[in-house]
Amino acid sequence: MLDDRLKAVAEFVPISDSVADIGTDHGYLAIELFKINNARRVIAADLNSGPCQAARRTISEAGFNESIAVRQGDGLAALTAGEVDTVCIAGMGGKLEADILEARPEVTDQLKCLVLQPQNGFEYLRGWLYDNNWLIEDEKLAKVDGRVYQIIKAVRGMAEPLNEAELILGPVLIKKRPELFTEHVQNNIAQLDKIRQGLQKGGSHTKEKLAEIEARIKLLEGYTL
Ligand SMILES: C[S@@+](CC[C@H](N)C(=O)[O-])C[C@H]1O[C@@H](n2cnc3c(N)ncnc32)[C@H](O)[C@@H]1O
C-alpha cells in the first residue's frame, strides 16, 4: 500500500521525468510514479529476486506491466547512463543510498534529480550530496505509524556549506519548519540520548565521544524552541 512516506517521495518527482525506483521491493512507488507523474518511463529495480517478483506481481495486478519495467540489479547497475532523469531511493540507510549513487558515476552524472528517503545516516547523506554538487532544493516530513520520515529532493547545483544542525535536521526543514518539525527534532535528540546513555556506561576512552554527543544534543535542543 502506498503510505504517506512514499506519497511524499512521489510528489517530489518532477512531472514527465523518466524515473527509476531503486530498491522498489513491492513496486508501490513505481506504480504511483506512473499514475501521477505522467512519466515517460518508469523502471522499478531491486537487488533481490523476491522483491522483483513481488513488484512484477503488484505491477501486473495494477495493469501496468507493459509500462513499468522491473529489473534485478545492484543499485544503478540496473540502469544505463542517461536512461532516466530522476532516481528515487527510499527506505534504506543514508550511507547505502550515497554508496549506491557513488558506485555508478556514469549513471549518476547524467541524472537531473534525486529523491531520497533515508532511514538513518542523514548527516552522511547530506554531506555526500554537498560534496558531489547536489543542491538540496526541497525537503518534507511524513509520519507513518508514529514514525517521522525525512524526504529529500536534490538537483544539480552548488550549495552553501551545511552546518552541523543542517546536516542532521535538513537545511530546508530548518527554514520551513513544517508541522512535524518539533517531533522530528525531538526524535533526533532521543536517538542521541540513547547513545549518550550507552556511553555513560563506558570507560574513560568514551569521554571525548560523550562530550561530542552532549554538545550535539544541546545544539538540537535549540531547534525545539
Ligand atoms: C526496506 S526495502 C524499501 C522498499 C521501498 N523502497 C520502500 O521504501 O518502501 C529496501 C529494498 O531495497 C533493496 N535493496 C537493498 N540494497 C539494494 C541495492 N544495492 N540495490 C537495489 N536494491 C537494493 C532490498 O532488496 C529491498 O527490497
PDB file of C-alpha atoms and ligand atoms in Angstrom:
ATOM      1  CA  MET A   1       0.000   0.000   0.000  1.00  0.00           C
ATOM      2  CA  LEU A   2       1.205   3.495  -0.792  1.00  0.00           C
ATOM      3  CA  ASP A   3       1.632   5.267   2.542  1.00  0.00           C
ATOM      4  CA  ASP A   4       2.257   8.967   3.239  1.00  0.00           C
ATOM      5  CA  ARG A   5       6.016   8.380   3.168  1.00  0.00           C
ATOM      6  CA  LEU A   6       6.026   7.001  -0.398  1.00  0.00           C
ATOM      7  CA  LYS A   7       3.359   9.518  -1.439  1.00  0.00           C
ATOM      8  CA  ALA A   8       5.711  12.303  -0.321  1.00  0.00           C
ATOM      9  CA  VAL A   9       8.548  10.724  -2.350  1.00  0.00           C
ATOM     10  CA  ALA A  10       6.342  10.544  -5.473  1.00  0.00           C
ATOM     11  CA  GLU A  11       5.231  14.173  -5.070  1.00  0.00           C
ATOM     12  CA  PHE A  12       8.840  15.351  -5.287  1.00  0.00           C
ATOM     13  CA  VAL A  13       9.440  13.739  -8.689  1.00  0.00           C
ATOM     14  CA  PRO A  14       9.233  16.340 -11.483  1.00  0.00           C
ATOM     15  CA  ILE A  15       6.263  15.804 -13.806  1.00  0.00           C
ATOM     16  CA  SER A  16       7.075  13.998 -17.051  1.00  0.00           C
ATOM     17  CA  ASP A  17      10.545  12.963 -15.982  1.00  0.00           C
ATOM     18  CA  SER A  18      11.610   9.422 -16.754  1.00  0.00           C
ATOM     19  CA  VAL A  19      12.275   7.867 -13.390  1.00  0.00           C
ATOM     20  CA  ALA A  20      13.720   4.815 -11.645  1.00  0.00           C
ATOM     21  CA  ASP A  21      12.723   3.476  -8.238  1.00  0.00           C
ATOM     22  CA  ILE A  22      15.842   1.785  -6.882  1.00  0.00           C
ATOM     23  CA  GLY A  23      15.108  -0.801  -4.167  1.00  0.00           C
ATOM     24  CA  THR A  24      11.485  -0.955  -5.278  1.00  0.00           C
ATOM     25  CA  ASP A  25      10.534  -4.020  -3.196  1.00  0.00           C
ATOM     26  CA  HIS A  26       6.715  -4.207  -3.584  1.00  0.00           C
ATOM     27  CA  GLY A  27       6.627  -1.764  -6.536  1.00  0.00           C
ATOM     28  CA  TYR A  28       4.046   0.601  -4.970  1.00  0.00           C
ATOM     29  CA  LEU A  29       6.121   3.729  -5.566  1.00  0.00           C
ATOM     30  CA  ALA A  30       6.812   2.791  -9.199  1.00  0.00           C
ATOM     31  CA  ILE A  31       3.049   2.420  -9.807  1.00  0.00           C
ATOM     32  CA  GLU A  32       2.316   5.787  -8.192  1.00  0.00           C
ATOM     33  CA  LEU A  33       5.053   7.428 -10.264  1.00  0.00           C
ATOM     34  CA  PHE A  34       3.496   6.085 -13.429  1.00  0.00           C
ATOM     35  CA  LYS A  35      -0.011   7.126 -12.378  1.00  0.00           C
ATOM     36  CA  ILE A  36       0.594  10.659 -11.131  1.00  0.00           C
ATOM     37  CA  ASN A  37       3.741  11.796 -12.830  1.00  0.00           C
ATOM     38  CA  ASN A  38       2.890  11.237 -16.436  1.00  0.00           C
ATOM     39  CA  ALA A  39       6.357   9.718 -16.561  1.00  0.00           C
ATOM     40  CA  ARG A  40       7.739   8.883 -19.959  1.00  0.00           C
ATOM     41  CA  ARG A  41       9.387   5.819 -18.491  1.00  0.00           C
ATOM     42  CA  VAL A  42       9.326   4.109 -15.106  1.00  0.00           C
ATOM     43  CA  ILE A  43      11.863   1.486 -14.105  1.00  0.00           C
ATOM     44  CA  ALA A  44      11.420  -0.468 -10.872  1.00  0.00           C
ATOM     45  CA  ALA A  45      14.693  -2.089  -9.811  1.00  0.00           C
ATOM     46  CA  ASP A  46      15.803  -4.206  -6.891  1.00  0.00           C
ATOM     47  CA  LEU A  47      18.905  -6.142  -5.882  1.00  0.00           C
ATOM     48  CA  ASN A  48      16.989  -9.261  -4.895  1.00  0.00           C
ATOM     49  CA  SER A  49      14.781 -11.664  -6.818  1.00  0.00           C
ATOM     50  CA  GLY A  50      11.999 -11.893  -4.165  1.00  0.00           C
ATOM     51  CA  PRO A  51      11.232  -8.134  -4.300  1.00  0.00           C
ATOM     52  CA  CYS A  52      11.463  -8.187  -8.127  1.00  0.00           C
ATOM     53  CA  GLN A  53       8.874 -10.987  -8.207  1.00  0.00           C
ATOM     54  CA  ALA A  54       6.655  -9.082  -5.740  1.00  0.00           C
ATOM     55  CA  ALA A  55       6.966  -5.898  -7.837  1.00  0.00           C
ATOM     56  CA  ARG A  56       6.117  -7.796 -11.057  1.00  0.00           C
ATOM     57  CA  ARG A  57       3.026  -9.217  -9.354  1.00  0.00           C
ATOM     58  CA  THR A  58       1.784  -5.839  -7.999  1.00  0.00           C
ATOM     59  CA  ILE A  59       2.512  -4.071 -11.301  1.00  0.00           C
ATOM     60  CA  SER A  60       0.750  -6.768 -13.298  1.00  0.00           C
ATOM     61  CA  GLU A  61      -2.293  -6.715 -10.973  1.00  0.00           C
ATOM     62  CA  ALA A  62      -2.455  -2.935 -11.436  1.00  0.00           C
ATOM     63  CA  GLY A  63      -2.413  -3.489 -15.219  1.00  0.00           C
ATOM     64  CA  PHE A  64       0.871  -1.646 -15.838  1.00  0.00           C
ATOM     65  CA  ASN A  65       3.269  -4.422 -16.805  1.00  0.00           C
ATOM     66  CA  GLU A  66       3.683  -3.023 -20.296  1.00  0.00           C
ATOM     67  CA  SER A  67       4.517   0.420 -18.935  1.00  0.00           C
ATOM     68  CA  ILE A  68       6.776  -0.271 -15.943  1.00  0.00           C
ATOM     69  CA  ALA A  69       9.935  -2.313 -16.435  1.00  0.00           C
ATOM     70  CA  VAL A  70      11.116  -4.414 -13.484  1.00  0.00           C
ATOM     71  CA  ARG A  71      14.849  -5.104 -13.416  1.00  0.00           C
ATOM     72  CA  GLN A  72      17.049  -7.003 -10.999  1.00  0.00           C
ATOM     73  CA  GLY A  73      20.380  -5.336 -10.270  1.00  0.00           C
ATOM     74  CA  ASP A  74      22.655  -3.750  -7.701  1.00  0.00           C
ATOM     75  CA  GLY A  75      21.715  -0.069  -7.357  1.00  0.00           C
ATOM     76  CA  LEU A  76      22.222   1.959 -10.511  1.00  0.00           C
ATOM     77  CA  ALA A  77      23.733  -1.043 -12.337  1.00  0.00           C
ATOM     78  CA  ALA A  78      20.122  -1.753 -13.335  1.00  0.00           C
ATOM     79  CA  LEU A  79      20.190   1.433 -15.464  1.00  0.00           C
ATOM     80  CA  THR A  80      22.178   2.663 -18.443  1.00  0.00           C
ATOM     81  CA  ALA A  81      23.647   6.178 -18.472  1.00  0.00           C
ATOM     82  CA  GLY A  82      21.070   8.796 -19.492  1.00  0.00           C
ATOM     83  CA  GLU A  83      18.158   6.361 -19.358  1.00  0.00           C
ATOM     84  CA  VAL A  84      16.260   8.269 -16.651  1.00  0.00           C
ATOM     85  CA  ASP A  85      16.152  11.871 -15.420  1.00  0.00           C
ATOM     86  CA  THR A  86      15.281  11.129 -11.792  1.00  0.00           C
ATOM     87  CA  VAL A  87      16.176   8.385  -9.364  1.00  0.00           C
ATOM     88  CA  CYS A  88      14.198   7.670  -6.171  1.00  0.00           C
ATOM     89  CA  ILE A  89      15.795   5.645  -3.389  1.00  0.00           C
ATOM     90  CA  ALA A  90      13.579   5.100  -0.348  1.00  0.00           C
ATOM     91  CA  GLY A  91      13.655   3.045   2.809  1.00  0.00           C
ATOM     92  CA  MET A  92      17.409   2.361   3.032  1.00  0.00           C
ATOM     93  CA  GLY A  93      20.178   3.733   5.243  1.00  0.00           C
ATOM     94  CA  GLY A  94      21.573   7.119   4.172  1.00  0.00           C
ATOM     95  CA  LYS A  95      25.074   5.661   3.770  1.00  0.00           C
ATOM     96  CA  LEU A  96      23.789   2.887   1.497  1.00  0.00           C
ATOM     97  CA  GLU A  97      21.836   5.428  -0.579  1.00  0.00           C
ATOM     98  CA  ALA A  98      25.001   7.527  -1.003  1.00  0.00           C
ATOM     99  CA  ASP A  99      27.064   4.393  -1.801  1.00  0.00           C
ATOM    100  CA  ILE A 100      24.547   3.399  -4.497  1.00  0.00           C
ATOM    101  CA  LEU A 101      24.852   6.847  -6.124  1.00  0.00           C
ATOM    102  CA  GLU A 102      28.636   6.830  -5.839  1.00  0.00           C
ATOM    103  CA  ALA A 103      29.098   3.326  -7.258  1.00  0.00           C
ATOM    104  CA  ARG A 104      27.974   4.225 -10.808  1.00  0.00           C
ATOM    105  CA  PRO A 105      29.205   7.746 -11.637  1.00  0.00           C
ATOM    106  CA  GLU A 106      28.469   7.234 -15.338  1.00  0.00           C
ATOM    107  CA  VAL A 107      24.743   6.913 -14.441  1.00  0.00           C
ATOM    108  CA  THR A 108      24.636   9.407 -11.547  1.00  0.00           C
ATOM    109  CA  ASP A 109      26.391  12.111 -13.603  1.00  0.00           C
ATOM    110  CA  GLN A 110      23.531  12.063 -16.142  1.00  0.00           C
ATOM    111  CA  LEU A 111      20.754  12.452 -13.557  1.00  0.00           C
ATOM    112  CA  LYS A 112      18.907  15.737 -13.083  1.00  0.00           C
ATOM    113  CA  CYS A 113      17.115  14.999  -9.830  1.00  0.00           C
ATOM    114  CA  LEU A 114      17.354  12.699  -6.805  1.00  0.00           C
ATOM    115  CA  VAL A 115      14.504  11.940  -4.412  1.00  0.00           C
ATOM    116  CA  LEU A 116      15.838  10.222  -1.318  1.00  0.00           C
ATOM    117  CA  GLN A 117      14.158   8.910   1.815  1.00  0.00           C
ATOM    118  CA  PRO A 118      16.877   7.701   4.167  1.00  0.00           C
ATOM    119  CA  GLN A 119      16.006   5.749   7.321  1.00  0.00           C
ATOM    120  CA  ASN A 120      19.148   6.958   9.116  1.00  0.00           C
ATOM    121  CA  GLY A 121      22.596   8.358   8.259  1.00  0.00           C
ATOM    122  CA  PHE A 122      21.040  11.748   7.378  1.00  0.00           C
ATOM    123  CA  GLU A 123      24.227  13.651   8.124  1.00  0.00           C
ATOM    124  CA  TYR A 124      26.312  11.367   5.934  1.00  0.00           C
ATOM    125  CA  LEU A 125      23.864  11.531   3.031  1.00  0.00           C
ATOM    126  CA  ARG A 126      23.506  15.333   3.103  1.00  0.00           C
ATOM    127  CA  GLY A 127      27.301  15.642   3.346  1.00  0.00           C
ATOM    128  CA  TRP A 128      27.651  13.369   0.320  1.00  0.00           C
ATOM    129  CA  LEU A 129      25.136  15.451  -1.658  1.00  0.00           C
ATOM    130  CA  TYR A 130      27.043  18.643  -0.862  1.00  0.00           C
ATOM    131  CA  ASP A 131      30.433  17.083  -1.711  1.00  0.00           C
ATOM    132  CA  ASN A 132      29.077  15.878  -5.053  1.00  0.00           C
ATOM    133  CA  ASN A 133      27.479  19.160  -6.187  1.00  0.00           C
ATOM    134  CA  TRP A 134      23.879  18.274  -5.445  1.00  0.00           C
ATOM    135  CA  LEU A 135      21.773  21.104  -4.085  1.00  0.00           C
ATOM    136  CA  ILE A 136      19.012  20.236  -1.607  1.00  0.00           C
ATOM    137  CA  GLU A 137      16.095  22.004  -3.264  1.00  0.00           C
ATOM    138  CA  ASP A 138      13.294  20.810  -1.005  1.00  0.00           C
ATOM    139  CA  GLU A 139      12.608  18.574   1.984  1.00  0.00           C
ATOM    140  CA  LYS A 140       9.478  17.144   3.582  1.00  0.00           C
ATOM    141  CA  LEU A 141       8.489  15.175   6.641  1.00  0.00           C
ATOM    142  CA  ALA A 142       5.933  12.375   6.580  1.00  0.00           C
ATOM    143  CA  LYS A 143       4.554  10.417   9.518  1.00  0.00           C
ATOM    144  CA  VAL A 144       3.556   6.765   9.267  1.00  0.00           C
ATOM    145  CA  ASP A 145       2.641   4.583  12.257  1.00  0.00           C
ATOM    146  CA  GLY A 146       4.059   7.117  14.697  1.00  0.00           C
ATOM    147  CA  ARG A 147       7.415   7.424  12.928  1.00  0.00           C
ATOM    148  CA  VAL A 148       8.549  10.624  11.229  1.00  0.00           C
ATOM    149  CA  TYR A 149      10.453  10.220   7.939  1.00  0.00           C
ATOM    150  CA  GLN A 150      12.591  12.740   6.044  1.00  0.00           C
ATOM    151  CA  ILE A 151      12.315  13.075   2.270  1.00  0.00           C
ATOM    152  CA  ILE A 152      14.995  14.990   0.350  1.00  0.00           C
ATOM    153  CA  LYS A 153      14.833  16.373  -3.196  1.00  0.00           C
ATOM    154  CA  ALA A 154      18.198  17.298  -4.707  1.00  0.00           C
ATOM    155  CA  VAL A 155      19.031  18.864  -8.051  1.00  0.00           C
ATOM    156  CA  ARG A 156      22.309  19.803  -9.717  1.00  0.00           C
ATOM    157  CA  GLY A 157      23.896  22.910  -8.260  1.00  0.00           C
ATOM    158  CA  MET A 158      26.350  24.441  -5.860  1.00  0.00           C
ATOM    159  CA  ALA A 159      25.026  24.736  -2.324  1.00  0.00           C
ATOM    160  CA  GLU A 160      26.250  26.793   0.609  1.00  0.00           C
ATOM    161  CA  PRO A 161      28.195  24.525   3.018  1.00  0.00           C
ATOM    162  CA  LEU A 162      25.837  22.910   5.535  1.00  0.00           C
ATOM    163  CA  ASN A 163      26.380  23.388   9.259  1.00  0.00           C
ATOM    164  CA  GLU A 164      26.044  20.540  11.763  1.00  0.00           C
ATOM    165  CA  ALA A 165      22.340  21.160  12.522  1.00  0.00           C
ATOM    166  CA  GLU A 166      21.511  21.437   8.797  1.00  0.00           C
ATOM    167  CA  LEU A 167      23.276  18.152   8.079  1.00  0.00           C
ATOM    168  CA  ILE A 168      21.218  16.347  10.738  1.00  0.00           C
ATOM    169  CA  LEU A 169      17.848  18.114  10.575  1.00  0.00           C
ATOM    170  CA  GLY A 170      17.835  19.313   6.959  1.00  0.00           C
ATOM    171  CA  PRO A 171      18.517  22.850   5.678  1.00  0.00           C
ATOM    172  CA  VAL A 172      15.073  23.281   4.084  1.00  0.00           C
ATOM    173  CA  LEU A 173      13.244  21.729   7.040  1.00  0.00           C
ATOM    174  CA  ILE A 174      15.018  24.166   9.375  1.00  0.00           C
ATOM    175  CA  LYS A 175      13.905  27.064   7.167  1.00  0.00           C
ATOM    176  CA  LYS A 176      10.344  25.885   6.548  1.00  0.00           C
ATOM    177  CA  ARG A 177       9.607  24.374   9.992  1.00  0.00           C
ATOM    178  CA  PRO A 178       6.759  22.132   8.780  1.00  0.00           C
ATOM    179  CA  GLU A 179       4.112  20.779  11.161  1.00  0.00           C
ATOM    180  CA  LEU A 180       6.141  17.713  12.186  1.00  0.00           C
ATOM    181  CA  PHE A 181       9.380  19.661  12.682  1.00  0.00           C
ATOM    182  CA  THR A 182       9.433  19.708  16.502  1.00  0.00           C
ATOM    183  CA  GLU A 183       8.698  15.980  16.601  1.00  0.00           C
ATOM    184  CA  HIS A 184      11.474  15.435  14.045  1.00  0.00           C
ATOM    185  CA  VAL A 185      13.969  17.321  16.238  1.00  0.00           C
ATOM    186  CA  GLN A 186      12.808  15.517  19.382  1.00  0.00           C
ATOM    187  CA  ASN A 187      13.246  12.123  17.669  1.00  0.00           C
ATOM    188  CA  ASN A 188      16.814  13.038  16.731  1.00  0.00           C
ATOM    189  CA  ILE A 189      17.500  14.128  20.307  1.00  0.00           C
ATOM    190  CA  ALA A 190      16.002  10.863  21.629  1.00  0.00           C
ATOM    191  CA  GLN A 191      18.331   8.851  19.373  1.00  0.00           C
ATOM    192  CA  LEU A 192      21.338  10.825  20.581  1.00  0.00           C
ATOM    193  CA  ASP A 193      20.181  10.396  24.160  1.00  0.00           C
ATOM    194  CA  LYS A 194      20.251   6.603  23.744  1.00  0.00           C
ATOM    195  CA  ILE A 195      23.850   6.889  22.526  1.00  0.00           C
ATOM    196  CA  ARG A 196      24.657   9.163  25.473  1.00  0.00           C
ATOM    197  CA  GLN A 197      23.254   6.629  27.944  1.00  0.00           C
ATOM    198  CA  GLY A 198      25.340   3.860  26.359  1.00  0.00           C
ATOM    199  CA  LEU A 199      28.490   5.977  26.501  1.00  0.00           C
ATOM    200  CA  GLN A 200      27.868   6.929  30.134  1.00  0.00           C
ATOM    201  CA  LYS A 201      28.270   3.235  30.996  1.00  0.00           C
ATOM    202  CA  GLY A 202      31.597   3.106  29.089  1.00  0.00           C
ATOM    203  CA  GLY A 203      35.184   3.715  30.208  1.00  0.00           C
ATOM    204  CA  SER A 204      37.319   6.849  30.114  1.00  0.00           C
ATOM    205  CA  HIS A 205      38.099   6.436  26.374  1.00  0.00           C
ATOM    206  CA  THR A 206      34.454   7.357  25.653  1.00  0.00           C
ATOM    207  CA  LYS A 207      34.713  10.741  27.406  1.00  0.00           C
ATOM    208  CA  GLU A 208      35.503  12.677  24.250  1.00  0.00           C
ATOM    209  CA  LYS A 209      32.685  10.999  22.311  1.00  0.00           C
ATOM    210  CA  LEU A 210      30.305  11.635  25.224  1.00  0.00           C
ATOM    211  CA  ALA A 211      31.175  15.346  25.209  1.00  0.00           C
ATOM    212  CA  GLU A 212      30.572  15.423  21.439  1.00  0.00           C
ATOM    213  CA  ILE A 213      27.133  13.792  21.792  1.00  0.00           C
ATOM    214  CA  GLU A 214      26.149  16.083  24.664  1.00  0.00           C
ATOM    215  CA  ALA A 215      27.137  19.149  22.637  1.00  0.00           C
ATOM    216  CA  ARG A 216      25.076  17.859  19.722  1.00  0.00           C
ATOM    217  CA  ILE A 217      22.024  17.301  21.952  1.00  0.00           C
ATOM    218  CA  LYS A 218      22.366  20.853  23.224  1.00  0.00           C
ATOM    219  CA  LEU A 219      22.620  22.151  19.678  1.00  0.00           C
ATOM    220  CA  LEU A 220      19.454  20.313  18.573  1.00  0.00           C
ATOM    221  CA  GLU A 221      17.569  21.378  21.710  1.00  0.00           C
ATOM    222  CA  GLY A 222      17.910  24.935  20.409  1.00  0.00           C
ATOM    223  CA  TYR A 223      15.665  23.937  17.488  1.00  0.00           C
ATOM    224  CA  THR A 224      12.765  22.759  19.667  1.00  0.00           C
ATOM    225  CA  LEU A 225      12.014  26.279  20.830  1.00  0.00           C
TER     226      LEU A 225
HETATM  227  C1  LIG B   1      13.318  -1.679   3.172  1.00  0.00           C
HETATM  228  S1  LIG B   1      13.046  -2.007   1.497  1.00  0.00           S
HETATM  229  C2  LIG B   1      12.388  -0.468   0.944  1.00  0.00           C
HETATM  230  C3  LIG B   1      11.378  -0.689  -0.136  1.00  0.00           C
HETATM  231  C4  LIG B   1      10.767   0.581  -0.735  1.00  0.00           C
HETATM  232  N1  LIG B   1      11.760   1.361  -1.453  1.00  0.00           N
HETATM  233  C5  LIG B   1      10.127   1.425   0.344  1.00  0.00           C
HETATM  234  O1  LIG B   1      10.681   2.473   0.689  1.00  0.00           O
HETATM  235  O2  LIG B   1       9.078   1.016   0.863  1.00  0.00           O
HETATM  236  C6  LIG B   1      14.669  -1.975   0.801  1.00  0.00           C
HETATM  237  C7  LIG B   1      14.720  -2.640  -0.568  1.00  0.00           C
HETATM  238  O3  LIG B   1      15.958  -2.282  -1.154  1.00  0.00           O
HETATM  239  C8  LIG B   1      16.516  -3.414  -1.789  1.00  0.00           C
HETATM  240  N2  LIG B   1      17.965  -3.173  -1.887  1.00  0.00           N
HETATM  241  C9  LIG B   1      18.896  -3.235  -0.907  1.00  0.00           C
HETATM  242  N3  LIG B   1      20.114  -2.925  -1.393  1.00  0.00           N
HETATM  243  C10 LIG B   1      19.942  -2.658  -2.714  1.00  0.00           C
HETATM  244  C11 LIG B   1      20.822  -2.298  -3.773  1.00  0.00           C
HETATM  245  N4  LIG B   1      22.137  -2.175  -3.565  1.00  0.00           N
HETATM  246  N5  LIG B   1      20.294  -2.128  -4.999  1.00  0.00           N
HETATM  247  C12 LIG B   1      18.974  -2.266  -5.226  1.00  0.00           C
HETATM  248  N6  LIG B   1      18.089  -2.620  -4.276  1.00  0.00           N
HETATM  249  C13 LIG B   1      18.572  -2.822  -3.035  1.00  0.00           C
HETATM  250  C14 LIG B   1      16.093  -4.578  -0.924  1.00  0.00           C
HETATM  251  O4  LIG B   1      16.112  -5.800  -1.624  1.00  0.00           O
HETATM  252  C15 LIG B   1      14.677  -4.161  -0.510  1.00  0.00           C
HETATM  253  O5  LIG B   1      13.721  -4.654  -1.416  1.00  0.00           O
END
